[in-house]
Amino acid sequence: MKFKFATGTVALGTAAALALATAVPAQAADPGVTSNKIVIGTTTALTGPAAPGYKDVPVAAQAYFDYVNANGGINGRKIDLRVFDDQYNPALAKKGTSQLILRDKIFAMYGALGTPTHSAVVQDLNRRGIPDLFVNTGGASFDNPKRYPMTFPAIPSYVVEAKVMGYYMAKDKALKGKKKCLFYQDGEFGENAKVGFKAAGTKFVTTTSYFSGQQVAPFSAQVSKLKSAGCELVVFFGVTSATAQLLGTSAKLGFAPTWMITSVGSDPSVLKGSLGAMTGPLLKGAYVPSFLVPAQNSKNAYVSQMKVIAKRAGLEWNFYTYFGINTAYVLSQALKAAGKNLTRKGLVKALETNARNFRSAAVVPMVVNSKSHQGLTGYYMGQYNASSDVERLTKYVMLATSSKSGKAKQATFSPASPTKKLLP
Amino acid sequence: MNNVKNLRTFPGNRIIWHAVIVGIVWLLLLLLNNNIDPLYSSYLALVAMYATAMFGMTILVGLSGQVSLGNGALMAVGGYVFALTSMNWQTVPIIGWQWNAVWSMVFSGLGGILIGGIVGGLAARLRGPYLAGLTLGLAVGVPAITNRFPELLGGENGLMLSVPYPAGGYAALDSALGSSSDSSSGATVDPNSAVEEDQYAELDLSEFEQGANPDADLAPEDLLTDGDLLTEEDFGVGDQLTDGDLLTEEDFGVGDQLTDGDLLTDEDFGTGTDLAVDPTGITDAFDSGFIIERWQASMAIAVACLVAFAALNLVRGRQGRVWKAVRDDPVAAAVVGISPSGSKISAFVVSSLFAALAGAVFAQILSFIGPGAFGLGLSLSLLVGIVLGGRSSLLGAILGALLLVWLPELVDGLSGDRGWPEQITNNAPNLLYGLLVVAVVLAAPGGVTGTVRAWVDKARGKTRSPLS
Amino acid sequence: MTNFIDYLLGGFSNGAVIALMALALVLVWRSTRMVNFAQVGQAMFTTYVALTIQQSTGNWLLALVVAIGAGAILGVIVFFLVIRPVKNSDSTGAIIATFGVLIALQAGAGMIWGGDPQGFIPPVDNAGLEFAGRIWPISPYDILVLSATAALVIGLTLLFTKTSLGLSMRASAFNPEVARLSGVRVNRMLISGWAIAGATGAIGGVLIAPASTISPNSFDILLVFAFTAAVIGGLDSLIGAVTFGIGTGLVISLVSGYSDSGNAAIVALVLLALNLLLKPDGVFGHHGARSV
């Protein structure tokens, strides 16, 4: 799991760290921090049905941390990432988190994957006062500073995404008159999406669903149902392997509505693996909300520089790699902002006061304060082009909260430039 | 046939002996629990929880000879009953007493007995593979039911429990976190329910708003053109970067080939100065002297010991001989007046009761209940544990529980980071685990206890099947 | 009404694949009186082998043939390394052993081919056929799958009823001692049973892959449905496995279409329980010498 960089600065960085170690007097500190090391932990699915795509995220984060470590680390400390494979099983996530806390003595949790898995550990992390940064799920429940003062989600919730989709569908002349239908994965996708669309006032002609794991078989019945209902615009909330199945089955049945696909179910590299040469024609014109600069926009400084890191670590450039590096970049800035005297409380405070100044490839505002830990606040609307790359469609972004009511609102936002050499 | 003959012998005062044995083990375990690292307490809690469920597997699979691929689903029943009763009931129905966690355990057990009776009634008519089919359906179907009732059962995301920790426990922490109301009432939180709350209204995004008329159609100027695409020159805030500030491949030094010396290794982290830390992982600000792993382990041990006591008396008493008699020779058993189907159903009821209690313990350890934790994998793990540990004795159940917790640690250790490519490293633990399961079944068909007993018998010059 | 017909047609091709896996389970049961939980793992593994062949040669038929061969070989390997040593002593142990094989195969496939789902290009067009002014959810490829399933069932039935190999295999499974006394090479028969089952599973895997994607866990849910179908059908019956395999596909399709897909597993459980209540030995099962 460790991808290391060749660099002449390793020795220098180590020397600097040692120098610092002697400079800082021994003090009572939180677990996981020594004079030259910060231990952080993550639980995610490296194997099993939920692993596709997500298994690349910690590897990409490791690649970025290796780069930072090779350049002197953060305030003289190097980041030591410990990864536990929970196979998307809450019981394993609990066991893994206990190991990370009690054996690896982590300073903070970072990038834990999944709502059910993280539900089994979030209370414990907060009670112990362990920072729980950038939980990787669109479930809305973890943005709750009163209950979980240590927990910060990584992405906008599915409620926010549904509100944004609803806003855009009502606004776009070509879309507003279409017969709209919803197809979702049973569970949190469906529950959250319904809340968001209700708040957005989106009316669907029909809704249908699949159960997790059903994507092994074609969605014949569901697609037939959508087709016979005369759906012209189908909104899809589910995982990427199911997107592939949906598009494939629809092509088979000669059903070609306008698609609008959730950002988490739309990674083109995974779709290309599944759909092969059909990917281009099937995806072209599909709408997809996104909060990051399009991954193929190499003109952008964030994208081009993160691609360099991925390339040097030998990683394939896809959405998950991009997301992993970007989140690691934000974490590094948070750690740096927490100062040389790094404490858990200090890290949380740094996020709550400084998050707005953190640089990232996100093109929506990052809002974190003591009352809201939502983080990224919305999406722009994107669309797939013929080569299956997402192109940004709207100049504005659409922002929303996860509340039961309230629509998305249009906003403008200009992100700040990356830091020098993409170092925190 | 020996078993049939022995039916008339009354167990005598064994019960007292069993109580003494279990009591001593209980005390020793508590002593152990209080003197080990909290990490090992957390393992101890899992072992006790698995053992509780597996005492039922000993009776069902070992003594009664019925295979079950669905005991994980029976655990889910116990867990959900625990969650729902502790969430919704303030007083005990009918009696009207103050509700507490023990009552939730009692009702979990009752739920297990009920489900066990239903499944056992069906199962008693079935032979091996058909029973496996039914219980496999149970293992898949029961978790699916939770998705059908998201309002009540929390759907795929499950329900978060506020476990009723003992007085003093986390109370101070909870009030510090502003959620004291939940734990005192033992409330349950649905991870989906956050969207019901009003807290999101506090997020004010108005400063970013554009003031566009939301009802207006998309105007041409809302659409992005090539000129609008962000390039590095386009950043609104912060320093204008010059080309020299951008990360390029040249920043990584010359030469594409990495040599070993270039790789960052653990040694590069140096020895560093360890700063004084609290080994429990609980920081000063939140310290209340309460170590949750110890509490979880002592709770799980208590349930396991009580279940072990019940299991000992059943297994070594008349009922145990009834189960064995029906397993070995149902016709002979029927001749002496034992109902074979009654015996099979009773084994199912007992194992379901134990499974439900284990499920309630598991829910408290996880402080969460959801279908993902109680899937087919858990059911199969229980069967793996009982086969590896030895299915014919309660000691085998305990050893099986130990193996279930220890084997993953072993394979993780064996396959730890060796610098292999990612997809090898990720899958190595599972590969080893699968092969190890096969190897143990082949090398020790009677499990640990069966094999040890076979060695002992061999040494004494006796022969018998490792499975009996 | 057109909806109903759509759901039925869609269910048929899904059901055919469940039927093929159920057939493989039945063949193993006939051969060694046990249930092979590694069956879907073996099929997944050989489908990856086929995918590799297809990607490098572009020849689907060659990929299928190699997969069938690999399936048969893998079946024999599993039989020799795992099943024969445990089989006679213990059916529960055998279940656990095959479960261990399943985990190992999934991990092995993940090591070799990675965890991301991959597509499989079908040999014939997979677009729904146009008829009476609309497109129906049945494609030339579905017709290929259904005909292959039918051909396989007929072939296997003939093998078991008309050939001496088939009759010897049945005899060996029913009563190895008597078969051995009558001069049947029992061991060879058991090996043949596992080889044929492995090959059948391999065909099922290669056939389902183009309609879906392949990943180490992608056939997991098939095991449950195939086992359900085999059990309802009576475990011993080829025709039972096929009938209820297709029936399971139809039930999933109809439930997904008319209510909610999440109900499919529950409906399957209820049908399974009812069926076993009425017919404890399956619909087409032998009642033989039931123990009390």
CSV table of N, CA and C in Angstrom, one decimal, chain B residues 61 67 69 122 125-127 129-134 136-138 140-142 144-145 148 330-331 334 340 344 376-377 380-381 383-384 387-388 391 423-424 427-428 430-431 433-435 437-438 441-442 445 467, chain C residues 29 35 37 81-82 85-86 89-90 92-93 95-97 99-101 103-104 106-108 110-114 224 227 231 234-235 260 262-263 265-266 269 272-273 276-278 280-282 285-286 290-292:
chain,number,residue,atom,x,y,z
B,61,VAL,N,-25.9,-27.9,15.9
B,61,VAL,CA,-25.1,-28.6,14.8
B,61,VAL,C,-24.5,-29.8,15.4
B,67,VAL,N,-27.8,-28.7,10.4
B,67,VAL,CA,-26.9,-27.6,9.9
B,67,VAL,C,-27.7,-26.3,9.8
B,69,LEU,N,-27.2,-22.4,8.3
B,69,LEU,CA,-26.5,-21.3,7.7
B,69,LEU,C,-27.1,-19.9,8.1
B,122,LEU,N,-40.4,-25.6,11.0
B,122,LEU,CA,-40.2,-25.9,9.6
B,122,LEU,C,-39.0,-26.8,9.4
B,125,ARG,N,-38.8,-30.9,9.7
B,125,ARG,CA,-39.3,-31.7,8.7
B,125,ARG,C,-38.2,-31.9,7.6
B,126,LEU,N,-37.1,-31.2,7.7
B,126,LEU,CA,-36.2,-31.1,6.6
B,126,LEU,C,-34.9,-31.9,6.8
B,127,ARG,N,-34.4,-32.5,5.7
B,127,ARG,CA,-33.1,-33.2,5.8
B,127,ARG,C,-32.0,-32.2,5.4
B,129,PRO,N,-29.5,-30.9,3.2
B,129,PRO,CA,-29.3,-29.8,2.3
B,129,PRO,C,-30.6,-28.9,2.2
B,130,TYR,N,-31.8,-29.5,2.5
B,130,TYR,CA,-33.0,-28.7,2.4
B,130,TYR,C,-33.0,-27.7,3.6
B,131,LEU,N,-32.5,-28.2,4.7
B,131,LEU,CA,-32.4,-27.4,5.9
B,131,LEU,C,-31.4,-26.3,5.6
B,132,ALA,N,-30.2,-26.6,5.0
B,132,ALA,CA,-29.2,-25.6,4.6
B,132,ALA,C,-29.9,-24.6,3.7
B,133,GLY,N,-30.7,-25.0,2.8
B,133,GLY,CA,-31.3,-24.1,1.9
B,133,GLY,C,-32.3,-23.1,2.6
B,134,LEU,N,-33.1,-23.7,3.5
B,134,LEU,CA,-34.0,-22.8,4.3
B,134,LEU,C,-33.2,-21.8,5.1
B,136,LEU,N,-30.2,-20.7,4.7
B,136,LEU,CA,-29.5,-19.8,3.8
B,136,LEU,C,-30.5,-18.7,3.4
B,137,GLY,N,-31.7,-19.1,3.1
B,137,GLY,CA,-32.8,-18.1,2.7
B,137,GLY,C,-33.0,-17.2,3.9
B,138,LEU,N,-33.0,-17.7,5.1
B,138,LEU,CA,-33.2,-16.9,6.3
B,138,LEU,C,-32.0,-15.9,6.4
B,140,VAL,N,-30.3,-14.5,4.2
B,140,VAL,CA,-30.4,-13.5,3.2
B,140,VAL,C,-31.7,-12.7,3.3
B,141,GLY,N,-32.8,-13.4,3.7
B,141,GLY,CA,-34.1,-12.7,3.7
B,141,GLY,C,-34.3,-11.8,4.9
B,142,VAL,N,-33.8,-12.2,6.1
B,142,VAL,CA,-34.0,-11.4,7.3
B,142,VAL,C,-33.4,-10.0,7.1
B,144,ALA,N,-32.8,-8.5,4.5
B,144,ALA,CA,-33.6,-7.7,3.4
B,144,ALA,C,-34.8,-7.1,4.0
B,145,ILE,N,-35.4,-7.8,5.0
B,145,ILE,CA,-36.6,-7.2,5.6
B,145,ILE,C,-36.4,-5.9,6.2
B,148,ARG,N,-37.1,-3.1,4.0
B,148,ARG,CA,-38.5,-2.9,3.7
B,148,ARG,C,-39.2,-1.9,4.6
B,330,PRO,N,-32.8,-41.9,15.4
B,330,PRO,CA,-34.2,-41.4,15.7
B,330,PRO,C,-35.2,-42.5,15.9
B,331,VAL,N,-35.0,-43.6,15.2
B,331,VAL,CA,-36.0,-44.7,15.4
B,331,VAL,C,-35.9,-45.2,16.9
B,334,ALA,N,-37.4,-42.8,19.2
B,334,ALA,CA,-38.9,-42.8,19.2
B,334,ALA,C,-39.4,-44.0,20.0
B,340,PRO,N,-38.8,-37.2,17.9
B,340,PRO,CA,-37.7,-36.7,17.2
B,340,PRO,C,-37.9,-35.2,16.8
B,344,LYS,N,-35.8,-31.9,17.8
B,344,LYS,CA,-35.1,-31.0,16.8
B,344,LYS,C,-35.6,-29.5,17.0
B,376,LEU,N,-25.0,-12.7,5.5
B,376,LEU,CA,-24.6,-14.1,5.3
B,376,LEU,C,-23.2,-14.4,5.9
B,377,GLY,N,-22.4,-13.4,5.8
B,377,GLY,CA,-21.0,-13.6,6.2
B,377,GLY,C,-21.0,-14.0,7.7
B,380,LEU,N,-22.2,-17.6,8.2
B,380,LEU,CA,-21.2,-18.6,7.8
B,380,LEU,C,-20.1,-18.6,8.8
B,381,SER,N,-19.7,-17.4,9.3
B,381,SER,CA,-18.6,-17.3,10.3
B,381,SER,C,-18.9,-18.2,11.5
B,383,LEU,N,-20.7,-20.9,11.6
B,383,LEU,CA,-20.6,-22.3,11.2
B,383,LEU,C,-19.1,-22.6,11.1
B,384,VAL,N,-18.3,-21.7,10.5
B,384,VAL,CA,-16.9,-21.9,10.5
B,384,VAL,C,-16.3,-22.1,11.9
B,387,VAL,N,-17.2,-25.5,13.5
B,387,VAL,CA,-16.5,-26.6,12.8
B,387,VAL,C,-15.0,-26.6,13.2
B,388,LEU,N,-14.4,-25.4,13.2
B,388,LEU,CA,-13.0,-25.3,13.5
B,388,LEU,C,-12.7,-25.6,15.0
B,391,ARG,N,-17.3,-29.3,17.1
B,391,ARG,CA,-18.7,-29.0,17.3
B,391,ARG,C,-19.4,-29.8,18.3
B,423,GLN,N,-3.2,-4.7,-5.4
B,423,GLN,CA,-4.3,-5.7,-5.4
B,423,GLN,C,-3.9,-7.0,-4.8
B,424,ILE,N,-2.6,-7.3,-4.7
B,424,ILE,CA,-2.1,-8.5,-4.0
B,424,ILE,C,-2.3,-8.3,-2.5
B,427,ASN,N,-5.9,-8.4,-1.2
B,427,ASN,CA,-6.6,-9.7,-1.2
B,427,ASN,C,-5.9,-10.8,-0.4
B,428,ALA,N,-4.6,-10.5,0.0
B,428,ALA,CA,-3.9,-11.6,0.6
B,428,ALA,C,-4.5,-12.1,1.9
B,430,ASN,N,-7.7,-12.4,2.7
B,430,ASN,CA,-8.8,-13.2,2.4
B,430,ASN,C,-8.4,-14.6,1.8
B,431,LEU,N,-7.4,-14.5,1.0
B,431,LEU,CA,-6.9,-15.7,0.4
B,431,LEU,C,-6.3,-16.7,1.5
B,433,TYR,N,-7.1,-16.6,4.6
B,433,TYR,CA,-8.2,-17.1,5.5
B,433,TYR,C,-8.9,-18.2,4.9
B,434,GLY,N,-9.3,-18.1,3.6
B,434,GLY,CA,-10.0,-19.2,2.9
B,434,GLY,C,-9.2,-20.5,2.9
B,435,LEU,N,-7.9,-20.4,2.6
B,435,LEU,CA,-7.1,-21.6,2.5
B,435,LEU,C,-6.9,-22.2,3.9
B,437,VAL,N,-9.1,-22.0,6.4
B,437,VAL,CA,-10.3,-22.7,6.7
B,437,VAL,C,-10.3,-24.1,6.1
B,438,VAL,N,-10.0,-24.2,4.8
B,438,VAL,CA,-9.9,-25.5,4.2
B,438,VAL,C,-8.9,-26.4,4.8
B,441,VAL,N,-10.1,-27.8,8.2
B,441,VAL,CA,-11.2,-28.8,8.0
B,441,VAL,C,-10.5,-30.1,7.6
B,442,LEU,N,-9.5,-30.0,6.7
B,442,LEU,CA,-8.9,-31.2,6.2
B,442,LEU,C,-8.0,-31.9,7.3
B,445,PRO,N,-10.7,-32.7,11.1
B,445,PRO,CA,-12.1,-32.7,10.8
B,445,PRO,C,-13.0,-32.6,12.0
B,467,LEU,N,-15.9,-37.2,15.1
B,467,LEU,CA,-17.1,-36.3,15.1
B,467,LEU,C,-18.0,-36.6,16.3
C,29,TRP,N,-24.5,-32.4,-6.4
C,29,TRP,CA,-25.3,-33.2,-5.4
C,29,TRP,C,-25.4,-34.6,-5.9
C,35,VAL,N,-23.5,-30.1,-1.1
C,35,VAL,CA,-23.7,-28.8,-1.8
C,35,VAL,C,-22.4,-28.1,-1.9
C,37,PHE,N,-20.6,-24.9,-2.2
C,37,PHE,CA,-20.8,-23.4,-2.1
C,37,PHE,C,-19.7,-22.7,-2.9
C,81,LEU,N,-8.6,-32.0,-3.9
C,81,LEU,CA,-7.9,-31.4,-2.8
C,81,LEU,C,-8.7,-31.2,-1.6
C,82,VAL,N,-10.0,-31.0,-1.8
C,82,VAL,CA,-10.9,-30.6,-0.7
C,82,VAL,C,-12.0,-31.6,-0.4
C,85,PRO,N,-11.1,-35.7,0.6
C,85,PRO,CA,-10.6,-35.9,2.0
C,85,PRO,C,-11.7,-35.7,3.1
C,86,VAL,N,-12.6,-34.8,2.9
C,86,VAL,CA,-13.6,-34.5,3.9
C,86,VAL,C,-14.9,-35.2,3.7
C,89,SER,N,-16.6,-38.2,5.7
C,89,SER,CA,-16.7,-38.1,7.1
C,89,SER,C,-17.9,-37.2,7.5
C,90,ASP,N,-18.2,-36.2,6.7
C,90,ASP,CA,-18.8,-35.1,7.3
C,90,ASP,C,-19.4,-34.0,6.3
C,92,THR,N,-21.2,-31.2,7.1
C,92,THR,CA,-21.1,-29.8,7.6
C,92,THR,C,-19.6,-29.4,7.3
C,93,GLY,N,-18.7,-30.2,7.6
C,93,GLY,CA,-17.3,-29.9,7.3
C,93,GLY,C,-17.1,-29.6,5.8
C,95,ILE,N,-19.3,-28.4,3.8
C,95,ILE,CA,-19.9,-27.0,3.5
C,95,ILE,C,-18.9,-26.0,3.8
C,96,ILE,N,-18.3,-26.1,5.0
C,96,ILE,CA,-17.3,-25.1,5.4
C,96,ILE,C,-16.1,-25.1,4.5
C,97,ALA,N,-15.7,-26.3,4.1
C,97,ALA,CA,-14.5,-26.4,3.2
C,97,ALA,C,-14.8,-25.7,1.9
C,99,PHE,N,-16.9,-23.4,1.4
C,99,PHE,CA,-17.0,-21.9,1.7
C,99,PHE,C,-15.6,-21.3,1.7
C,100,GLY,N,-14.6,-22.1,2.3
C,100,GLY,CA,-13.2,-21.6,2.3
C,100,GLY,C,-12.7,-21.5,0.9
C,101,VAL,N,-13.0,-22.5,0.1
C,101,VAL,CA,-12.6,-22.4,-1.3
C,101,VAL,C,-13.1,-21.1,-2.0
C,103,ILE,N,-14.0,-18.2,-0.7
C,103,ILE,CA,-13.3,-17.0,-0.2
C,103,ILE,C,-11.9,-16.9,-0.9
C,104,ALA,N,-11.2,-18.1,-1.0
C,104,ALA,CA,-9.9,-18.1,-1.6
C,104,ALA,C,-10.0,-17.8,-3.1
C,106,GLN,N,-12.3,-16.0,-4.6
C,106,GLN,CA,-12.6,-14.6,-4.8
C,106,GLN,C,-11.3,-13.7,-4.6
C,107,ALA,N,-10.6,-14.1,-3.5
C,107,ALA,CA,-9.4,-13.3,-3.3
C,107,ALA,C,-8.4,-13.5,-4.4
C,108,GLY,N,-8.2,-14.8,-4.8
C,108,GLY,CA,-7.3,-15.0,-5.9
C,108,GLY,C,-7.6,-14.3,-7.2
C,110,GLY,N,-9.3,-11.5,-7.3
C,110,GLY,CA,-9.0,-10.1,-7.0
C,110,GLY,C,-7.5,-9.8,-7.2
C,111,MET,N,-6.7,-10.8,-6.8
C,111,MET,CA,-5.2,-10.6,-7.0
C,111,MET,C,-4.8,-10.6,-8.4
C,112,ILE,N,-5.4,-11.5,-9.2
C,112,ILE,CA,-5.0,-11.6,-10.6
C,112,ILE,C,-5.6,-10.5,-11.5
C,113,TRP,N,-6.9,-10.3,-11.3
C,113,TRP,CA,-7.6,-9.4,-12.3
C,113,TRP,C,-8.1,-8.1,-11.6
C,114,GLY,N,-7.8,-7.9,-10.4
C,114,GLY,CA,-8.2,-6.6,-9.7
C,114,GLY,C,-9.7,-6.6,-9.4
C,224,VAL,N,-27.2,-17.6,-3.9
C,224,VAL,CA,-28.4,-17.7,-3.1
C,224,VAL,C,-29.6,-18.1,-3.9
C,227,PHE,N,-29.2,-21.7,-5.3
C,227,PHE,CA,-29.4,-22.7,-4.3
C,227,PHE,C,-30.8,-22.9,-3.9
C,231,VAL,N,-33.0,-26.2,-4.4
C,231,VAL,CA,-33.6,-26.9,-3.2
C,231,VAL,C,-35.1,-27.0,-3.5
C,234,GLY,N,-35.7,-29.8,-5.8
C,234,GLY,CA,-35.5,-31.2,-5.3
C,234,GLY,C,-34.0,-31.7,-5.3
C,235,LEU,N,-33.1,-30.8,-5.6
C,235,LEU,CA,-31.7,-31.1,-5.5
C,235,LEU,C,-31.2,-32.2,-6.4
C,260,ASP,N,-41.4,-3.5,-5.4
C,260,ASP,CA,-40.1,-2.9,-5.2
C,260,ASP,C,-39.1,-4.0,-5.3
C,262,GLY,N,-36.5,-4.6,-3.7
C,262,GLY,CA,-36.1,-5.1,-2.4
C,262,GLY,C,-36.9,-6.2,-1.9
C,263,ASN,N,-38.2,-6.3,-2.4
C,263,ASN,CA,-39.1,-7.3,-1.9
C,263,ASN,C,-38.7,-8.7,-2.5
C,265,ALA,N,-36.0,-10.6,-2.5
C,265,ALA,CA,-35.4,-11.6,-1.6
C,265,ALA,C,-36.4,-12.1,-0.5
C,266,ILE,N,-37.3,-11.2,-0.1
C,266,ILE,CA,-38.3,-11.6,0.9
C,266,ILE,C,-39.3,-12.6,0.3
C,269,LEU,N,-37.7,-15.9,-0.1
C,269,LEU,CA,-37.7,-16.6,1.2
C,269,LEU,C,-39.0,-17.2,1.6
C,272,LEU,N,-39.8,-20.1,-0.6
C,272,LEU,CA,-38.9,-21.2,-0.2
C,272,LEU,C,-39.5,-21.9,1.0
C,273,ALA,N,-39.9,-21.1,2.0
C,273,ALA,CA,-40.4,-21.7,3.2
C,273,ALA,C,-41.7,-22.4,3.0
C,276,LEU,N,-41.0,-25.7,1.2
C,276,LEU,CA,-40.4,-26.7,2.0
C,276,LEU,C,-41.4,-27.3,3.0
C,277,LEU,N,-42.3,-26.4,3.4
C,277,LEU,CA,-43.4,-26.8,4.3
C,277,LEU,C,-44.3,-27.9,3.6
C,278,LEU,N,-44.6,-27.6,2.4
C,278,LEU,CA,-45.5,-28.5,1.7
C,278,LEU,C,-44.7,-29.7,1.1
C,280,PRO,N,-41.1,-31.2,1.7
C,280,PRO,CA,-39.8,-31.1,2.4
C,280,PRO,C,-38.7,-31.7,1.6
C,281,ASP,N,-39.0,-32.4,0.5
C,281,ASP,CA,-37.9,-32.9,-0.3
C,281,ASP,C,-37.8,-32.3,-1.7
C,282,GLY,N,-38.4,-31.1,-1.8
C,282,GLY,CA,-38.4,-30.4,-3.0
C,282,GLY,C,-39.5,-31.0,-3.9
C,285,GLY,N,-38.1,-33.9,-5.9
C,285,GLY,CA,-37.2,-34.7,-5.2
C,285,GLY,C,-37.7,-36.1,-5.0
C,286,HIS,N,-36.7,-37.0,-4.6
C,286,HIS,CA,-37.1,-38.4,-4.3
C,286,HIS,C,-37.5,-38.5,-2.9
C,290,ARG,N,-37.2,-41.9,3.9
C,290,ARG,CA,-37.1,-40.8,4.8
C,290,ARG,C,-36.8,-41.3,6.3
C,291,SER,N,-36.0,-40.6,6.9
C,291,SER,CA,-35.8,-40.9,8.3
C,291,SER,C,-37.0,-40.3,9.0
C,292,VAL,N,-37.3,-40.9,10.2
C,292,VAL,CA,-38.6,-40.6,10.9
C,292,VAL,C,-39.0,-39.1,10.9
